[in-house]
PDB file of C-alpha atoms in Angstrom:
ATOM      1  CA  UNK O   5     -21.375  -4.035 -14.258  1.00 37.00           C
ATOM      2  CA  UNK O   6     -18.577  -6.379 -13.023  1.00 41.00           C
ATOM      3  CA  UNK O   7     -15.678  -5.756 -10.307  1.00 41.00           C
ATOM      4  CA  UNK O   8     -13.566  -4.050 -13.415  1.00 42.00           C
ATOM      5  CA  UNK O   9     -10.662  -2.150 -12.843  1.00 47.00           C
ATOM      6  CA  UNK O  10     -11.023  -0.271 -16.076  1.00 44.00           C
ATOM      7  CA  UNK O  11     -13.821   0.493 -18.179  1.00 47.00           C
ATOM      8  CA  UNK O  12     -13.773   1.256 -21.687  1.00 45.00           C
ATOM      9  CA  UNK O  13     -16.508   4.258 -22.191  1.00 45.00           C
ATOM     10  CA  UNK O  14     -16.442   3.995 -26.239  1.00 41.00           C
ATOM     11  CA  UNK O  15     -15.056   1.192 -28.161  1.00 40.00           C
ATOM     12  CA  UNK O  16     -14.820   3.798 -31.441  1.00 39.00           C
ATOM     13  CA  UNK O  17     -11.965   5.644 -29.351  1.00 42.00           C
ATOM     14  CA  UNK O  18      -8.657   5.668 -30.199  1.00 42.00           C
ATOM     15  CA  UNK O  19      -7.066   5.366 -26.737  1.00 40.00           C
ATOM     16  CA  UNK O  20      -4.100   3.364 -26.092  1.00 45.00           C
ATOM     17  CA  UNK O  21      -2.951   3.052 -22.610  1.00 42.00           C
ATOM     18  CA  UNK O  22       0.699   2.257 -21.744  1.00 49.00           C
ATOM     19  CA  UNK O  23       1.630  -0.786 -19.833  1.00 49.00           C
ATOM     20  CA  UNK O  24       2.709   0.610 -16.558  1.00 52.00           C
ATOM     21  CA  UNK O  25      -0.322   3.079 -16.711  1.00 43.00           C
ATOM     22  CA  UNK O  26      -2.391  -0.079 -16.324  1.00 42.00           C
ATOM     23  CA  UNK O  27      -0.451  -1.421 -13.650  1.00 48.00           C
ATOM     24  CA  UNK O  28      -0.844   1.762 -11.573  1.00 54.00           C
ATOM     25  CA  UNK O  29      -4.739   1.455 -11.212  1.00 54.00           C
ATOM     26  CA  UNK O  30      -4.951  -2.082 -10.856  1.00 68.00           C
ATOM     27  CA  UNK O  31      -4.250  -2.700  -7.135  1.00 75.00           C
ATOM     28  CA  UNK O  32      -5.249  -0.837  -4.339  1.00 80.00           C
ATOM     29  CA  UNK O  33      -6.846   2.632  -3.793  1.00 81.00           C
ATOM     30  CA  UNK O  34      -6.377   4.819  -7.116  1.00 81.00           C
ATOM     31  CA  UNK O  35      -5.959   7.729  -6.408  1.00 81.00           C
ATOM     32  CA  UNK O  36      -6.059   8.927 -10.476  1.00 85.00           C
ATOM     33  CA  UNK O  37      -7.636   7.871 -13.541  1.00 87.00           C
ATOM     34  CA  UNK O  38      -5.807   6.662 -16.234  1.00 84.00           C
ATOM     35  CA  UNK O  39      -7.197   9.934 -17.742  1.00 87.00           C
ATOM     36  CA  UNK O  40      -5.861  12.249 -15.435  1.00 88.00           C
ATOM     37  CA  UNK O  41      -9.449  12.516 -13.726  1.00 90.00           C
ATOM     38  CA  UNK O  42      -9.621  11.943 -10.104  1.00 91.00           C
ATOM     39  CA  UNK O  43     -11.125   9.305  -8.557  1.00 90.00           C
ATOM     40  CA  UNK O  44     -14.267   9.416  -6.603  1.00 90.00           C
ATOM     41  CA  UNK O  45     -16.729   7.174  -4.340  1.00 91.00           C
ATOM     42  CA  UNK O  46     -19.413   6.004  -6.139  1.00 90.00           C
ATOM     43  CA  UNK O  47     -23.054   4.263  -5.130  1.00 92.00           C
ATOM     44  CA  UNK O  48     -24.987   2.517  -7.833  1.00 89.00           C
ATOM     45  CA  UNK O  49     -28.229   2.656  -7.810  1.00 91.00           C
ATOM     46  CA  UNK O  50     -28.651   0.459 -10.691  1.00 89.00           C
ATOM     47  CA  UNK O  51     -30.942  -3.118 -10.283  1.00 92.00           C
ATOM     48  CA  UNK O  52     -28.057  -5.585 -10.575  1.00 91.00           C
ATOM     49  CA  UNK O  53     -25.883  -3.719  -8.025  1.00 87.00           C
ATOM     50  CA  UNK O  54     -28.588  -1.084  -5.684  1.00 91.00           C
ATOM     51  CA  UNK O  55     -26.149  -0.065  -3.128  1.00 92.00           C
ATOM     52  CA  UNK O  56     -22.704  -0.899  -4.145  1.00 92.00           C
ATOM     53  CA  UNK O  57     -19.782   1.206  -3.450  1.00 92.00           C
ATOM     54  CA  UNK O  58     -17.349   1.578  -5.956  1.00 89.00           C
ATOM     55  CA  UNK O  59     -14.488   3.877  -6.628  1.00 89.00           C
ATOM     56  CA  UNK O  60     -15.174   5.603 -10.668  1.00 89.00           C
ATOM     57  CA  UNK O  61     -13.218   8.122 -12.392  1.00 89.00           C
ATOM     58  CA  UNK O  62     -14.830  11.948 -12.470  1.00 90.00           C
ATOM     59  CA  UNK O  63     -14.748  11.917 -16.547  1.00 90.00           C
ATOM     60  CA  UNK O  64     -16.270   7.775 -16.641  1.00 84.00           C
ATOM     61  CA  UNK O  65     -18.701   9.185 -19.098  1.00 83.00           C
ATOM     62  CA  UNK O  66     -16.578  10.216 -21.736  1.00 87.00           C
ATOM     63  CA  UNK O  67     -14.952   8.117 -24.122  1.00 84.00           C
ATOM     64  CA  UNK O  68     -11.555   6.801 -22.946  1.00 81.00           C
ATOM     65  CA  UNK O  69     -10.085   4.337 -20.640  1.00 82.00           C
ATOM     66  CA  UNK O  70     -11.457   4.336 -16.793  1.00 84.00           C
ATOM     67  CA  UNK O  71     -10.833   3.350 -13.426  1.00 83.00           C
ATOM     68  CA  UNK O  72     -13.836   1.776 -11.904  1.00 84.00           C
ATOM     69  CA  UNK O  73     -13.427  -0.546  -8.890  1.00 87.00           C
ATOM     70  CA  UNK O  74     -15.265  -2.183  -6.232  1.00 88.00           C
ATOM     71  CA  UNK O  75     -14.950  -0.670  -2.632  1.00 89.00           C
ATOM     72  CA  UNK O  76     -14.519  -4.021  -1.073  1.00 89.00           C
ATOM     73  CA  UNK O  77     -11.918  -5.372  -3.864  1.00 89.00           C
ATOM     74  CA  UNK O  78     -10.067  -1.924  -2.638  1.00 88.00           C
ATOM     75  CA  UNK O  79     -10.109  -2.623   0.673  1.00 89.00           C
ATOM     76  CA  UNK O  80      -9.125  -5.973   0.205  1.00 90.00           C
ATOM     77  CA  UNK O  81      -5.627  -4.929  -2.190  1.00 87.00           C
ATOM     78  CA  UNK O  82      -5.596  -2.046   0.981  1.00 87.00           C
ATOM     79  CA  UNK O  83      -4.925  -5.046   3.413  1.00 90.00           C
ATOM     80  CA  UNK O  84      -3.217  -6.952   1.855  1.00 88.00           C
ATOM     81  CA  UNK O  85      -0.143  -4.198   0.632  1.00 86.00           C
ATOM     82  CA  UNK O  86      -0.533  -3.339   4.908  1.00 89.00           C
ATOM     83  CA  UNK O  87       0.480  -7.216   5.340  1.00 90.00           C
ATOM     84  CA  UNK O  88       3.252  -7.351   3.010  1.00 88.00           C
ATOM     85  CA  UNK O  89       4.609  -4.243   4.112  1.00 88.00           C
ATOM     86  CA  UNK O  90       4.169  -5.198   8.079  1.00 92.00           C
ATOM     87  CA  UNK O  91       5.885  -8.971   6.545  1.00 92.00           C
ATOM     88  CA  UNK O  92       8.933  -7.040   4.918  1.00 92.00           C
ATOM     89  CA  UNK O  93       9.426  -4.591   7.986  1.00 92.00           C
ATOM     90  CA  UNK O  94       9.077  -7.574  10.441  1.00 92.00           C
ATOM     91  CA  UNK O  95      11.652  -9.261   8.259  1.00 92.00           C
ATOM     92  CA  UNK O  96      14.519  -6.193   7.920  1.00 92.00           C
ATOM     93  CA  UNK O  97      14.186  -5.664  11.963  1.00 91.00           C
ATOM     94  CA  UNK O  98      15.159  -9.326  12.676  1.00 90.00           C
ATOM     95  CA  UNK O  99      17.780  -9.108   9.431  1.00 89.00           C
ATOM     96  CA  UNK O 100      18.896  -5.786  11.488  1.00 86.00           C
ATOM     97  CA  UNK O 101      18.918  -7.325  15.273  1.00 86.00           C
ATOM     98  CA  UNK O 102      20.813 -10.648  13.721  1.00 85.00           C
ATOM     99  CA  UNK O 103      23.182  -8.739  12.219  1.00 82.00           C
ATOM    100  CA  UNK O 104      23.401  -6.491  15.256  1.00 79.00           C
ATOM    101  CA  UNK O 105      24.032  -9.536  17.976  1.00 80.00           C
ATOM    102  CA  UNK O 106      26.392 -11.555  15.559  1.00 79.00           C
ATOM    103  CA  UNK O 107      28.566  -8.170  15.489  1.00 81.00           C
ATOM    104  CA  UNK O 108      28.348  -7.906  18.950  1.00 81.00           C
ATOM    105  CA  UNK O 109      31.887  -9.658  19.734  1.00 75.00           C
ATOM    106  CA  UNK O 110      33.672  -8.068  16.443  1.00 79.00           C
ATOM    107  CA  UNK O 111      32.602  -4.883  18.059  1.00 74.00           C
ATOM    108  CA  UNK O 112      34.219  -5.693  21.040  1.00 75.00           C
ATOM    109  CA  UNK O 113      37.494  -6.437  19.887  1.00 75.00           C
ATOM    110  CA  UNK O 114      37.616  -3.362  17.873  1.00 71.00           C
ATOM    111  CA  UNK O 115      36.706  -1.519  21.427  1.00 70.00           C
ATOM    112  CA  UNK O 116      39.900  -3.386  22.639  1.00 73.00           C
ATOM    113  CA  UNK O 117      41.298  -2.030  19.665  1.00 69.00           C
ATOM    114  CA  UNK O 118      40.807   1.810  20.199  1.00 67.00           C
ATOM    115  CA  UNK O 119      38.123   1.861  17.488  1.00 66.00           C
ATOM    116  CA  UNK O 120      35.575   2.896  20.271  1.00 69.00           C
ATOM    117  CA  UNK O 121      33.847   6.496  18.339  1.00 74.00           C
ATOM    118  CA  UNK O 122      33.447   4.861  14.936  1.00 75.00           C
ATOM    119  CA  UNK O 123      31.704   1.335  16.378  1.00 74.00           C
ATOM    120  CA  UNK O 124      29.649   4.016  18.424  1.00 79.00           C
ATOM    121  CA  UNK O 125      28.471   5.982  15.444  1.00 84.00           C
ATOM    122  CA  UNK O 126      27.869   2.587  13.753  1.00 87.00           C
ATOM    123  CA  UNK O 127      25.670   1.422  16.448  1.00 89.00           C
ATOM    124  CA  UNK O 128      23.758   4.452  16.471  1.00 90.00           C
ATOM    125  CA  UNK O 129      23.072   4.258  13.057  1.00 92.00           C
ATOM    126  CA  UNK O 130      21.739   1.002  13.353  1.00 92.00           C
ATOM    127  CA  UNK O 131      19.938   1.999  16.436  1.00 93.00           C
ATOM    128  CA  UNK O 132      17.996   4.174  14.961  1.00 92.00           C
ATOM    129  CA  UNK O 133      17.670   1.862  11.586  1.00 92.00           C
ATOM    130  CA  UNK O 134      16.065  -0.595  14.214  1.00 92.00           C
ATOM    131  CA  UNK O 135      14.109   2.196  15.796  1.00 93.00           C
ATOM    132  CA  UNK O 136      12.320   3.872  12.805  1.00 93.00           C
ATOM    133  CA  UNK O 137      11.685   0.200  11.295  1.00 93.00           C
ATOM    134  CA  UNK O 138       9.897  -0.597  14.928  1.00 93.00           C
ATOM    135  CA  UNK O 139       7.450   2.524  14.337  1.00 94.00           C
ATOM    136  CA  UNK O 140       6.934   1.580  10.810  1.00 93.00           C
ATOM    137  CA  UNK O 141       5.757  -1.883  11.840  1.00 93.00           C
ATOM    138  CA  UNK O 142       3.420   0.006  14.550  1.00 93.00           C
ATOM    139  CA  UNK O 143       1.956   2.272  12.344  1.00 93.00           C
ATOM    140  CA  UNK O 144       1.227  -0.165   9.463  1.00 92.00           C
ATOM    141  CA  UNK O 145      -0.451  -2.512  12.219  1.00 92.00           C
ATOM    142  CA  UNK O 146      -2.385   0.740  13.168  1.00 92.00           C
ATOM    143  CA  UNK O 147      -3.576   1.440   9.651  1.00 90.00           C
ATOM    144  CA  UNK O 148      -4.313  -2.554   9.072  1.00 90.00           C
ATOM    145  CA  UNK O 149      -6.856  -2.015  12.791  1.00 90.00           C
ATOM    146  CA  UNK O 150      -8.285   1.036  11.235  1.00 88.00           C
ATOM    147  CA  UNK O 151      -9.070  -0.630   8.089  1.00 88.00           C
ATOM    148  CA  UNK O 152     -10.379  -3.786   9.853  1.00 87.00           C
ATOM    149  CA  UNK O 153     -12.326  -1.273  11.866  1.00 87.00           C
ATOM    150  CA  UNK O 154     -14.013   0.308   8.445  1.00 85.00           C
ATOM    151  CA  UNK O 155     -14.661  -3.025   7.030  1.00 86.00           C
ATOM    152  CA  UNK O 156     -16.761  -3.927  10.135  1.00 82.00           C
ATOM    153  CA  UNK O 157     -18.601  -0.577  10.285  1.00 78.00           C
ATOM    154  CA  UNK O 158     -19.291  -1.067   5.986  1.00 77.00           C
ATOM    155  CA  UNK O 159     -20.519  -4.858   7.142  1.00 76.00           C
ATOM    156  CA  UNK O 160     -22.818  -3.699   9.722  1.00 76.00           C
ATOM    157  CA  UNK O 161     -24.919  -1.190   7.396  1.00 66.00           C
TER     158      UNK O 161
END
């Protein structure tokens, strides 16, 4: 069997799947079947494929619609929703720090102004905005090295 991301288990069934239901199991790690079933690790010990991991729905043997995907497809979709989400945080702290030095002189002519506790509160706010974006960025580069790390180990055996 192929690198699907759905199987059909009986072509006689009635089944239809919705649109976004689809959607949901077709990148990344599923975490559900479009069944309901959970998903589970899976070796095949079949001759086209002795060895291969793949991720199957718990219920693949009855008749419905089910997840069944490749552990290396998964780990690929894994990465790559890491780099997009490392791309859009890198992007929102520059947006942030742009926004934050071209405001810099506004801010202090509203100082001059006696506006001092409410340009304080803003910068906090943004501060922090700034601050929990940073750790976000660190902890999705941390989860891309641990991924790159389980991807070499899987390679080696």
């Amino acid at each position: 069997m192929g690198p699907h991301s759905w199987v059909a288990t009986s072509s006689s069934s009635s089944y239809s799947l919705d649109e976004n239901t689809i959607r949901d199991g077709e990148y990344g790690m599923p975490s559900n079947c479009y069944c309901g079933g959970r998903v589970m690790r899976e070796t095949s010990r079949t001759e086209q494929d002795p060895g291969k991991i793949y991720f199957s729905c718990e219920f693949r043997a009855k008749p419905s619609y089910h997840i069944r995907k490749w552990w290396d497809r998964v780990i690929e979709e894994e990465l790559e929703i890491l780099h997009s989400d490392i791309k859009r945080v890198s992007g929102e702290i520059e947006s942030l720090q742009t926004h934050h030095r071209a405001g810099m002189e506004e801010l202090i002519s509203e100082l001059k102004d006696g506006e001092l506790t409410f340009i304080i509160m803003d910068m906090r706010i943004a501060e922090k905005r700034i601050s929990d974006l940073k750790e976000e960025h660190e902890q999705s580069k941390a989860e891309i090295t641990r991924l790159e790390l389980v991807i070499g180990d899987f390679n080696k055996k």
